[in-house]
Coordinates of C-alpha atoms in Angstrom, one line a residue:
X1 CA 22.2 -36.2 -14.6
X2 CA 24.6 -34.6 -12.3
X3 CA 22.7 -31.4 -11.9
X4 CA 20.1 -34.0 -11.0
X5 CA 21.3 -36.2 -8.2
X6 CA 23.1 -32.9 -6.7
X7 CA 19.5 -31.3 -6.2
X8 CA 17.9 -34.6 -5.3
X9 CA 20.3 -34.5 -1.9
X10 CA 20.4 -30.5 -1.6
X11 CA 16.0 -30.6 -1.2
X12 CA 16.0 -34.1 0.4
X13 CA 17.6 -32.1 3.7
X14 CA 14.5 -30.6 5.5
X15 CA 16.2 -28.8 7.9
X16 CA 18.9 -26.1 7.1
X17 CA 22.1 -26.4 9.1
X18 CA 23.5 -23.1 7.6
X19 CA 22.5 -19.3 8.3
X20 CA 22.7 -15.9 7.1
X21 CA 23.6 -13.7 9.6
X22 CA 22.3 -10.0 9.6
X23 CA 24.1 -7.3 11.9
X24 CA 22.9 -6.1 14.6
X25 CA 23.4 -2.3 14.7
X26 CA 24.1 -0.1 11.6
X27 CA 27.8 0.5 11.1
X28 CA 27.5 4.2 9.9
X29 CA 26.7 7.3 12.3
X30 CA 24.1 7.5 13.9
X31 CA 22.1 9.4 17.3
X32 CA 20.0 6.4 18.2
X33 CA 19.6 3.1 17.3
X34 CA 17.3 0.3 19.5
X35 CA 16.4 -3.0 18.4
X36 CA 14.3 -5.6 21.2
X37 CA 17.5 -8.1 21.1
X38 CA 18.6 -8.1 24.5
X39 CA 17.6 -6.2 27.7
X40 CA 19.0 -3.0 27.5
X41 CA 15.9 -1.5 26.1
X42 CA 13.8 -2.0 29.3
X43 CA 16.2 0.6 30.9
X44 CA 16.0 3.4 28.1
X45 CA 12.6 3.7 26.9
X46 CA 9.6 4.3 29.3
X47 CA 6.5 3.7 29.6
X48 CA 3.9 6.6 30.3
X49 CA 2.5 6.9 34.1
X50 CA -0.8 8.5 32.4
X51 CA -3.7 6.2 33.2
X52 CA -5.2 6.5 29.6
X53 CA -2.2 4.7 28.8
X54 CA -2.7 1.1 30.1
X55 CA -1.7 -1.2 27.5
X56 CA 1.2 -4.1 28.1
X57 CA 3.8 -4.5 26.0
X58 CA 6.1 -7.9 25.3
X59 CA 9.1 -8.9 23.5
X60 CA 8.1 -11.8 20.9
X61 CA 10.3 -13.3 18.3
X62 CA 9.3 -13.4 14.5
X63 CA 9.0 -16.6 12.8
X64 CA 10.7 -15.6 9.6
X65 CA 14.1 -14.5 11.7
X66 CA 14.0 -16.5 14.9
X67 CA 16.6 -14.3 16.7
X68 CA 15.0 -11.0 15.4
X69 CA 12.8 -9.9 18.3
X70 CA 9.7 -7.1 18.3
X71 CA 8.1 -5.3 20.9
X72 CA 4.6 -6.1 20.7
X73 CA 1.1 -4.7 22.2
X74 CA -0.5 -7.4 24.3
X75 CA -3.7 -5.8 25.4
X76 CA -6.7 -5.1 23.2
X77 CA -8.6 -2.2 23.2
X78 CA -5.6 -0.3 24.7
X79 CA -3.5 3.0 24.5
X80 CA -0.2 2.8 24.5
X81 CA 2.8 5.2 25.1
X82 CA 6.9 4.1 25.1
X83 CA 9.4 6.7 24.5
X84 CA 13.3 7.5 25.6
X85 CA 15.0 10.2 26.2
X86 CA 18.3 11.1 24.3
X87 CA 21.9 11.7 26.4
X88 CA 21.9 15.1 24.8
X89 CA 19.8 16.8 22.4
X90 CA 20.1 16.5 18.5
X91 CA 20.8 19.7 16.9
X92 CA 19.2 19.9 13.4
X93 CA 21.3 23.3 12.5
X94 CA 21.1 22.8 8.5
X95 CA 21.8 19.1 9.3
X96 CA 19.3 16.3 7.4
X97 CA 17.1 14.5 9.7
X98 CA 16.3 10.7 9.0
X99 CA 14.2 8.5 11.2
X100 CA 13.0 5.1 10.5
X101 CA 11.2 1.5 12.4
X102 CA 10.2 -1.6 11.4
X103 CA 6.1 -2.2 12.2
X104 CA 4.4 -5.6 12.2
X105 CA 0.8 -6.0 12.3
X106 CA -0.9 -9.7 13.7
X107 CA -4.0 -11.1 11.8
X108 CA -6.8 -10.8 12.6
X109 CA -7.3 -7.0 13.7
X110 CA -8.6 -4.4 13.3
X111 CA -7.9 -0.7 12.8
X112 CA -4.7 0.3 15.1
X113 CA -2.1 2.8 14.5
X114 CA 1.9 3.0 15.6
X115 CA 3.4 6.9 15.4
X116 CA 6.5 7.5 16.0
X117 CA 6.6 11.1 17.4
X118 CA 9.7 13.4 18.3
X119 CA 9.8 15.4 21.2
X120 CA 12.4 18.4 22.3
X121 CA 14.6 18.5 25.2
X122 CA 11.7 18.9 27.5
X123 CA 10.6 15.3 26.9
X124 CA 9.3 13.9 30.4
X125 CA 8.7 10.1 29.0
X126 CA 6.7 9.2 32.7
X127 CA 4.0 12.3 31.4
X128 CA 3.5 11.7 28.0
X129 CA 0.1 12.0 27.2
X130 CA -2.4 12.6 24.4
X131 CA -1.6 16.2 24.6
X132 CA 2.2 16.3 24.6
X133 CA 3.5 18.6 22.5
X134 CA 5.6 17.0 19.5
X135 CA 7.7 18.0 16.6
X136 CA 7.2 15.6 14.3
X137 CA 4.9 12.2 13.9
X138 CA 4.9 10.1 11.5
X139 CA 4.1 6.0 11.0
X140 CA 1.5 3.5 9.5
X141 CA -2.7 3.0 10.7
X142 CA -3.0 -0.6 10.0
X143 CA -7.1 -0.8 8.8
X144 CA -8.0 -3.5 6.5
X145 CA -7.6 -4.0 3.5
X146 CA -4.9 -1.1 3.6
X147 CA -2.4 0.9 5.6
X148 CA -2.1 4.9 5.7
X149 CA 0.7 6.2 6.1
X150 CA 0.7 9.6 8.1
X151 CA 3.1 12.4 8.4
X152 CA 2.8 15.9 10.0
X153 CA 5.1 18.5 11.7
X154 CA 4.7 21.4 14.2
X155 CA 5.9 25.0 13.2
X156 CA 6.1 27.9 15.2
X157 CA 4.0 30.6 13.5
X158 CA 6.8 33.8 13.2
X159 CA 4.0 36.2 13.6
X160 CA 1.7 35.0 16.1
X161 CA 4.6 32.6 17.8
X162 CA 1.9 29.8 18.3
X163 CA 2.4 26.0 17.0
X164 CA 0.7 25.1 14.2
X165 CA 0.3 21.5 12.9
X166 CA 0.9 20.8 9.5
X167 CA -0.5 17.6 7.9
X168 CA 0.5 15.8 4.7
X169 CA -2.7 15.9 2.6
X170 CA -2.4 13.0 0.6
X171 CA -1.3 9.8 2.7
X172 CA 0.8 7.0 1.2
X173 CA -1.0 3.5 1.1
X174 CA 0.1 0.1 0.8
X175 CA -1.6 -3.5 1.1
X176 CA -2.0 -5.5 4.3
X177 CA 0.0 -8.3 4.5
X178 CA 1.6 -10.9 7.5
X179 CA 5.3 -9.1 6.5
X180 CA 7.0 -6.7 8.9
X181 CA 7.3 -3.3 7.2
X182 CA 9.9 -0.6 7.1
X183 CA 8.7 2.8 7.7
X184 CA 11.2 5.6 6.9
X185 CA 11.0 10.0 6.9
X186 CA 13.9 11.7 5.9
X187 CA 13.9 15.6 5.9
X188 CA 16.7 17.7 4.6
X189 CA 18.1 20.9 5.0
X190 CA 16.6 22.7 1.5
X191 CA 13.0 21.6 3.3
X192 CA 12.5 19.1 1.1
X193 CA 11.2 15.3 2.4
X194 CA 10.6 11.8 1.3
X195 CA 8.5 8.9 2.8
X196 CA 9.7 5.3 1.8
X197 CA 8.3 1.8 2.6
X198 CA 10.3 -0.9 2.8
X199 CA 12.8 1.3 1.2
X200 CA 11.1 2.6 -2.1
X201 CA 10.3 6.1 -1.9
X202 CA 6.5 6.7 -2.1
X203 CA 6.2 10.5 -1.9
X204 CA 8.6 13.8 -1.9
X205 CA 8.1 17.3 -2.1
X206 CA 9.2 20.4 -0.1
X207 CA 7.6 21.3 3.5
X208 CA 6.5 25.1 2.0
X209 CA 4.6 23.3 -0.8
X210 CA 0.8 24.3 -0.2
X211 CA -0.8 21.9 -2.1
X212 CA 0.7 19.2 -0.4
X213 CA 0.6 20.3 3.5
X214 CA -2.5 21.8 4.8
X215 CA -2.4 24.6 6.3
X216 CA 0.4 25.6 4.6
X217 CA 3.7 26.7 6.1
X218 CA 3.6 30.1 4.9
X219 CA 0.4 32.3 4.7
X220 CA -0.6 33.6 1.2
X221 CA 0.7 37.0 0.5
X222 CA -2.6 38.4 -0.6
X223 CA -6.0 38.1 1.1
X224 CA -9.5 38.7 0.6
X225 CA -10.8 42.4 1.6
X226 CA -13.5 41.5 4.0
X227 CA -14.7 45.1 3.9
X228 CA -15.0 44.9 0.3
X229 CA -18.5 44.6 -1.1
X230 CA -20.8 43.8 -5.0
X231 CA -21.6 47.2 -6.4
X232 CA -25.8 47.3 -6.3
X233 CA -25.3 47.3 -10.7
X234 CA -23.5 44.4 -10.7
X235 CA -24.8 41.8 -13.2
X236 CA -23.8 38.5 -12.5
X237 CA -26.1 37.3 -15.4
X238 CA -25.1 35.7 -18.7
X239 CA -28.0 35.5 -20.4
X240 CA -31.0 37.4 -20.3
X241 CA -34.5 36.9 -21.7
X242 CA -35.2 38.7 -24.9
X243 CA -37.7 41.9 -23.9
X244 CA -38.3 42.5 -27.6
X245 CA -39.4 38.5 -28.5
X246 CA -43.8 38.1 -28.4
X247 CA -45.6 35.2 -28.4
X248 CA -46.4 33.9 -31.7
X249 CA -50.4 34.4 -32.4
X250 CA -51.1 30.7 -32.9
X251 CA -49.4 29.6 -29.5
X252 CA -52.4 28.5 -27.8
X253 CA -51.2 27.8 -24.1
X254 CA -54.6 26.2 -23.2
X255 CA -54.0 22.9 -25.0
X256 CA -53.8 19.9 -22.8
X257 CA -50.4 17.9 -23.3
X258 CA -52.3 14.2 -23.7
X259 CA -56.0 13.5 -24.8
X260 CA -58.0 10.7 -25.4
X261 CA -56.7 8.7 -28.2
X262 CA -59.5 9.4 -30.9
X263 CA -59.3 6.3 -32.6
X264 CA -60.0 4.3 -29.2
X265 CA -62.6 6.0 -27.6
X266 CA -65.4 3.4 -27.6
X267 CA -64.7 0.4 -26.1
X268 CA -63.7 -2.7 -27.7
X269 CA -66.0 -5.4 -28.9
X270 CA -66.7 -7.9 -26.0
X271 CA -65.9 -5.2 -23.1
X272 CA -68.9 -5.8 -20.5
X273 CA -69.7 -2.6 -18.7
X274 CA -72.0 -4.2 -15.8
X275 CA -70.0 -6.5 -14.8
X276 CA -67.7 -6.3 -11.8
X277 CA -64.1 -7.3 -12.1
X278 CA -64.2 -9.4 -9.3
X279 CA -66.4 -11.7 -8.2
X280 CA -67.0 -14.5 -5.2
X281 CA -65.1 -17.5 -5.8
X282 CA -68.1 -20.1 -6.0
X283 CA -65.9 -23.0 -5.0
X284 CA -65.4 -21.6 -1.8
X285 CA -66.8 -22.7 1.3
X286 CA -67.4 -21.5 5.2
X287 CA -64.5 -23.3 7.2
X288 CA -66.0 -25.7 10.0
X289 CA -66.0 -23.9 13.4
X290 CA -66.4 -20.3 12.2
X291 CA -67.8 -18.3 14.9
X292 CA -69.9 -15.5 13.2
X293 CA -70.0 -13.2 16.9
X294 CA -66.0 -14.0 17.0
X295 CA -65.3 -13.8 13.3
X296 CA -67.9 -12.0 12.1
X297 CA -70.2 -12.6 8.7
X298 CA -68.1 -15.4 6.6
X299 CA -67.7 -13.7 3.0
X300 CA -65.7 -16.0 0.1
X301 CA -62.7 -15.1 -1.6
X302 CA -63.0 -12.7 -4.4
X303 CA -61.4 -13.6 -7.9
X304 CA -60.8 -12.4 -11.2
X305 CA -64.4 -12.7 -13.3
X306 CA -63.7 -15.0 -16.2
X307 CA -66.3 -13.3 -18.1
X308 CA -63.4 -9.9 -18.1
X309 CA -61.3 -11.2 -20.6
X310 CA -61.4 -8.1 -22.9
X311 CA -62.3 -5.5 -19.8
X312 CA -65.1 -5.0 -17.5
X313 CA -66.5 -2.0 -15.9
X314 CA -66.6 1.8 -16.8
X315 CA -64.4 2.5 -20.3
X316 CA -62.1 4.8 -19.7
X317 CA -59.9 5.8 -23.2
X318 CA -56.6 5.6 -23.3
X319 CA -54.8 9.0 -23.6
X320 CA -51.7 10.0 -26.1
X321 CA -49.6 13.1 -26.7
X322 CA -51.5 16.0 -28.1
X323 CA -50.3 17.4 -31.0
X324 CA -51.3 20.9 -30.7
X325 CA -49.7 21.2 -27.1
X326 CA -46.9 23.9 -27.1
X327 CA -47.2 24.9 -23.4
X328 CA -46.5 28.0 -21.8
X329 CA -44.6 30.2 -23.9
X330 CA -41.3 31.5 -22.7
X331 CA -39.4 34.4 -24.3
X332 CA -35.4 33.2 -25.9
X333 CA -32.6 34.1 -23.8
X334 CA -29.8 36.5 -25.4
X335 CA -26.5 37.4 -24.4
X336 CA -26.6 40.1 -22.1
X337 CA -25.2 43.8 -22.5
X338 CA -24.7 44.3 -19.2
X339 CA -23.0 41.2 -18.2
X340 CA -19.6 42.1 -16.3
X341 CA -18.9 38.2 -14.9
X342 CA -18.5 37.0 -11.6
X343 CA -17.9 39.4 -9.0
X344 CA -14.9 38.4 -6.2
X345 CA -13.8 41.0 -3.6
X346 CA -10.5 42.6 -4.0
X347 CA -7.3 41.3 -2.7
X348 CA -5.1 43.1 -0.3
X349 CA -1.6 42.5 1.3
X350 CA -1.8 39.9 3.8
X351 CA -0.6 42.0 7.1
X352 CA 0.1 38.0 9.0
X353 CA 2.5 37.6 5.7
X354 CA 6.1 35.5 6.1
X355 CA 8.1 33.7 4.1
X356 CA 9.7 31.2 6.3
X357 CA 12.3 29.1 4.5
X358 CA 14.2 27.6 7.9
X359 CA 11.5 25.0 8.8
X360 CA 13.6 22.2 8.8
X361 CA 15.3 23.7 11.3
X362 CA 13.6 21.8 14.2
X363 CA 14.3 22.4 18.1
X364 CA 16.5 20.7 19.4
X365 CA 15.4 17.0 19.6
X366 CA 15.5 15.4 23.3
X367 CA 13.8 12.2 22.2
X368 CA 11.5 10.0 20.4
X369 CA 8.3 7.7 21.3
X370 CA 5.6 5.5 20.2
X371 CA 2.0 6.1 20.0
X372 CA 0.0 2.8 19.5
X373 CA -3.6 2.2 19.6
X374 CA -4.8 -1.1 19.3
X375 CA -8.6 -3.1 18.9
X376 CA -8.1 -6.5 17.9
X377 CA -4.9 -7.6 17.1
X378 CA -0.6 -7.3 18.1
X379 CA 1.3 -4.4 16.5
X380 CA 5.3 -5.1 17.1
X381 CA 7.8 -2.5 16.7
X382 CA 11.6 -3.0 16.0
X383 CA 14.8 -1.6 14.9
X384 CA 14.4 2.2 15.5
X385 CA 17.2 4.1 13.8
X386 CA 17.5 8.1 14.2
X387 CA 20.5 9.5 12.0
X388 CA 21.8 12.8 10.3
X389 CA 23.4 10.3 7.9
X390 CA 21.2 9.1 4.8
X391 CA 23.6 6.8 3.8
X392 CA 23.7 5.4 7.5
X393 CA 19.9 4.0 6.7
X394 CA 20.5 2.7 3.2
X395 CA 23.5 0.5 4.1
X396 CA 22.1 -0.8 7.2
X397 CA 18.6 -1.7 5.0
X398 CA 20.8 -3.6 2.8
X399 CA 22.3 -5.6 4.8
X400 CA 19.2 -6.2 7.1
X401 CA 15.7 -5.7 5.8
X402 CA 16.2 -6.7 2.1
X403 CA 17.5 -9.8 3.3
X404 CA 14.6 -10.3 5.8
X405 CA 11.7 -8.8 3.2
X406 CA 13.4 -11.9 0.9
X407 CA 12.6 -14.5 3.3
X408 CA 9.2 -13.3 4.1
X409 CA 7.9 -13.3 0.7
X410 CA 9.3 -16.8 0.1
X411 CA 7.8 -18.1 3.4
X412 CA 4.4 -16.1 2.2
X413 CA 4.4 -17.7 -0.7
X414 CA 4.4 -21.3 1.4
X415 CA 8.1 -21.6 -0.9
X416 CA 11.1 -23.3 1.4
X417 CA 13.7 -21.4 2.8
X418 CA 16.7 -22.7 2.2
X419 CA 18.9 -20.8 4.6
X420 CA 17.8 -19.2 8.1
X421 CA 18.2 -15.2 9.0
X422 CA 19.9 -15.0 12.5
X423 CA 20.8 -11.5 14.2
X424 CA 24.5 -11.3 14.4
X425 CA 25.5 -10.1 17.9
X426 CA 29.1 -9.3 17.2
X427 CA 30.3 -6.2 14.9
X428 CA 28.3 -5.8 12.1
X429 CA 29.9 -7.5 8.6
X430 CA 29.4 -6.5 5.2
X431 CA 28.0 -8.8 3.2
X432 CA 29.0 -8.3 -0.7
X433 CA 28.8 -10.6 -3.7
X434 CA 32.9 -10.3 -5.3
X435 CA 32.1 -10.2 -9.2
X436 CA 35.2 -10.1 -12.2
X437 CA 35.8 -7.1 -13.8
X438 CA 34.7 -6.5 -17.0
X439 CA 38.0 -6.5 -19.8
X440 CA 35.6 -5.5 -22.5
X441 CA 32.5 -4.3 -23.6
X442 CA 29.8 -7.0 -23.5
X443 CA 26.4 -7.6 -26.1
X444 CA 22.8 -7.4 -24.9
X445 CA 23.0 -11.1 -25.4
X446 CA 26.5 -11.7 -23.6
X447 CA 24.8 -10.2 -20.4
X448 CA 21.8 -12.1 -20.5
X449 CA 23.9 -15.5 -20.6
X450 CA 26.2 -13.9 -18.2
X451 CA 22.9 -13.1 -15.7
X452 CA 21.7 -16.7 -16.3
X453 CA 25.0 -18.0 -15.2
X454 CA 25.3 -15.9 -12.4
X455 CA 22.1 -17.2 -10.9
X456 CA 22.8 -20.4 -11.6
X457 CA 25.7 -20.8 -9.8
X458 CA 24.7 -18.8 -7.0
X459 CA 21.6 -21.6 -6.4
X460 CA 24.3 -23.9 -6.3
X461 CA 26.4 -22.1 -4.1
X462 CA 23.2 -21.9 -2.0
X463 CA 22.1 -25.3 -2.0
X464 CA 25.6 -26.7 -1.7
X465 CA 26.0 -24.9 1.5
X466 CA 22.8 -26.0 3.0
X467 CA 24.5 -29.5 2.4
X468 CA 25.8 -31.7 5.7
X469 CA 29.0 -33.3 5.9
X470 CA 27.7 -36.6 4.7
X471 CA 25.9 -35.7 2.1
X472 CA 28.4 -33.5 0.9
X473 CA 30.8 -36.4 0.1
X474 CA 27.8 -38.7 -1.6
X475 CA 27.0 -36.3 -4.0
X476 CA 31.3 -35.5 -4.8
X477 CA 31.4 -39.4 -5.1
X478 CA 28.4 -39.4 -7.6
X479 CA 29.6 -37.2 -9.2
X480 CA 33.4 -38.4 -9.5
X481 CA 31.5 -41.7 -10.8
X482 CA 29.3 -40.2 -13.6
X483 CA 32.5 -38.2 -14.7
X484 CA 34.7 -41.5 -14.6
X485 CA 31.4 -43.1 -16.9
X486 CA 31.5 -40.2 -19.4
X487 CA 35.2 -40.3 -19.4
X488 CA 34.5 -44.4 -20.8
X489 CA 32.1 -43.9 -23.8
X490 CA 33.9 -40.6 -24.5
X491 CA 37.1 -43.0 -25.7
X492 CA 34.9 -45.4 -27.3
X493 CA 33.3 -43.1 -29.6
X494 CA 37.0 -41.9 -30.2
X495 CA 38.0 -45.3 -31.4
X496 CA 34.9 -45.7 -33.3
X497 CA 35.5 -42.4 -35.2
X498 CA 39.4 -43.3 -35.9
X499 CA 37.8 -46.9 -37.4
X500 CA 35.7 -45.1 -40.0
X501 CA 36.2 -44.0 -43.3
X502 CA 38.6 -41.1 -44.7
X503 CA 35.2 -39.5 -46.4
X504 CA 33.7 -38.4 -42.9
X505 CA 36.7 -37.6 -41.5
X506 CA 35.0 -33.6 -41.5
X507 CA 31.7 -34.5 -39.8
X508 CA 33.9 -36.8 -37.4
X509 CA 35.7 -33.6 -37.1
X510 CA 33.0 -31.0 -35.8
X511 CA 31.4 -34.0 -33.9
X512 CA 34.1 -34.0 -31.4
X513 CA 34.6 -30.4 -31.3
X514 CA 30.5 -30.5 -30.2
X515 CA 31.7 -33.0 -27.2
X516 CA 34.8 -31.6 -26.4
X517 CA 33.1 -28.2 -25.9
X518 CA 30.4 -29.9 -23.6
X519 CA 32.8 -31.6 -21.8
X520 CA 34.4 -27.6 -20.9
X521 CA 31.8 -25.9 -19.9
X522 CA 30.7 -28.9 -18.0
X523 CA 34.4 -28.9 -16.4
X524 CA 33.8 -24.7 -16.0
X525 CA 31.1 -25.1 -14.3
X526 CA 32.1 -28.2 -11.7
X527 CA 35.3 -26.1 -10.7
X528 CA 33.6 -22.6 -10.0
X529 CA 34.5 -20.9 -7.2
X530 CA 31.4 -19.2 -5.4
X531 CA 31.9 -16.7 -2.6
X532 CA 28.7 -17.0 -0.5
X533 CA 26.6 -14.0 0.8

């Protein structure tokens, strides 16, 4: 009953007073970090002076986190190009390169795409065009019903010394949806990578691996001889046709494959020969008005003959398979002697060979921007984060984007929120649930009821929170009451049980021991203290 008025006054408020506050910037390392909070980001990143690139952007808040702010496209059918230019260049000298941005689509749209690209140190962001070379690009094409994920990288070709663009081959997917996304590459110094969405890792593999990048990295180490060429007694053939085999002396090849069905080849009883299968319709008669030099002779309407019921007309037998039909005789096939398989050319050394095992050793990078087409529809971009520091992502996802992909789904799910996410503008805090230590080792079935407890009181930490002032002290007074009630038949059923009989004195016993155990983990429960997070 307590449990009952308690939520009766936590759902009864409508409108949270409490928040949740996210930080605002990681709190680890990092080499560039840019949310669409405040101002400052009008003066670092740059829109391209290219004319193909005429698209508008605006800063527009999310409903989910009113203080969490996206740059969005605003113009439809539009190119768009943004991109800054780092204080100095990152150096990626054996050094793990991590990059990451939230992306939010509008409904309806659309196909559209937002890529992330990074440049060198001879980034110009007023000249960025279509054909500015890149190092790396990477981020989501939002088509319906699902979004492709693309990744490639430019290498420098050790023998030639061009650029070469390397794509990944199969693209990670995920469904559509009105939730922001988190879109995350991480590259590491033994060339291996990993893609993860909204902070579960879709794909990994290494950058040399063939079969996932195309073209590979490295050329193959053998090739085909081009001047190499089939001998002229070759045989490519399996089988061959048996030049010993002859055609049986009964195989007549003349015999038709159907005949007329002897048993059917006069016509049945009551099939009229002379008369037609159609005939005038009688009934019929010349429509008032017809114009015989406009219309021509008036004819009536043929119909079926009534008199055809079996058939009319010429008798034509039906035909059926001919038993003596063998067809043209063809001579069995045999293995052959002289088969020597498929013929391929010869491999030779590839002269263009290199094993290159330094590709994630990148140039210098001197910046990062954003590609975005658009048709129908916004795409919004926030929280760019560049590091050298993996851990530098996870922590700042954990305190930011988990709490925010929470919220979404619940909203999504029409559920009520029953806190608010707000942007903290001061240092960033870590937000941690404080939990006992263990003293011993617990039971599959101690953990459970140790889980369920957990959750429990952490709804009512929750809801208690959510609580105002006034309401706060209604439901302490309710309860205070209902206690003070429970406290008053507790003592008469004492005094009941002390007027009975000696006999029962042992099932009076454990009856109390029931209540008095209630009443303590009612008691436990009342006076837990819940650190909020």
């Amino acid at each position: 009953m307590i449990f009952g008025l308690f939520f009766v006054f936590v759902y009864s408020n409508p409108s949270p007073k409490r928040a949740i506050f996210i930080p605002s910037k990681p709190s680890g390392p990092y080499a560039h970090f840019q949310s669409f909070n405040d101002g400052e980001w009008s003066a670092k990143y740059v829109k391209s002076k290219e004319p193909e690139y005429n698209g508008q952007w605006a800063v527009e808040k999310l409903k989910v986190t009113p203080n969490d702010e996206f740059l969005f496209t605003k113009t439809a059918n539009a190119k768009y190009a943004l991109s800054t230019k780092f204080k100095s260049p990152l150096k990626l000298y054996n050094s793990t390169l991590a990059i990451q941005f939230e992306a939010y689509s509008s409904f309806p749209y659309k196909c559209g795409g937002a890529y992330l690209r990074v440049y060198n140190a001879d980034i110009d962001p007023t000249k960025i065009n279509s054909k500015t070379p890149y190092l790396i690009s990477f981020g989501p094409d939002f088509c319906d019903p699902v979004n492709r994920v693309h990744f490639s990288f430019f290498h420098k070709n050790k023998k030639t010394g061009n650029l070469i663009e390397h794509s990944l081959k199969t693209l990670p997917t995920l469904k559509n949806d009105k939730s922001s996304h988190l879109y995350t590459l991480v590259i590491r110094p033994d060339n291996s990578f990993e893609i993860l969405i909204d902070a579960m890792s879709y794909i990994h593999g290494s950058l040399l691996d063939e079969f996932i990048f195309t073209p590979p990295v490295n050329p193959p180490k053998e090739i085909i001889d081009k001047n190499d060429k089939k001998p002229a007694d070759w045989d490519e053939n399996q089988m061959v046709f048996d030049k010993n085999a002859k055609k049986p002396d009964d195989w007549d090849e003349n015999e038709p494959e159907f005949i007329s069905d002897p048993k059917r080849l006069k016509p049945p009883e009551g099939w009229l020969e002379n008369e037609p299968e159609m005939i005038p319709n009688p009934s019929a008669t010349r429509p008032v008005g017809w114009d015989e030099e406009f219309f021509g002779k008036w004819e009536a309407p043929l119909i079926d003959n009534p008199k055809c019921k079996v058939g009319c007309g010429v008798y034509v037998p039906p035909s059926v398979k001919n038993p003596k039909f063998k067809g043209r005789w063809i001579p069995p096939r045999i293995k052959n002697p002289e088969y020597k398989g498929k013929w391929t050319p010869r491999k030779i050394p590839n002269p263009e060979y290199y094993n290159d095992v330094d590709v994630h050793r990148f140039e210098p990078v001197g910046g990062i921007g954003f590609h975005v087409t658009t048709k129908i529809g916004m795409i919004g971009i926030n929280n760019i984060l560049v590091s050298k520091n993996e851990l530098t992502l996870h922590k700042f996802n954990k305190h930011t984007f988990f709490l925010k992909m929470k919220h979404q789904s619940l909203e999504n799910n029409g559920k009520m929120l029953t806190k608010k996410l707000v942007v903290d503008q001061s240092e960033p805090v870590q937000l941690a649930q404080t939990s006992k230590p263990a003293t011993r080792s617990e039971t599959g079935f101690e953990k459970a009821e140790q889980k369920k407890s957990n959750e429990v009181i952490t709804l009512l930490s929750s809801s208690w929170t959510n609580l105002s002032a006034t309401s706060k002290i209604i439901v302490l007074l309710l309860v205070v009451l209902v206690g003070a009630v429970q406290v008053v038949a507790l003592v008469k059923v004492c005094v009941t049980l002390f007027g009975e009989s000696k006999e029962d004195e042992e099932e009076e016993e454990e009856e109390e021991e029931e209540v008095v155990v209630v009443r303590r983990k009612h008691h436990k429960i009342r006076e837990t203290t819940v650190t909020e997070y």
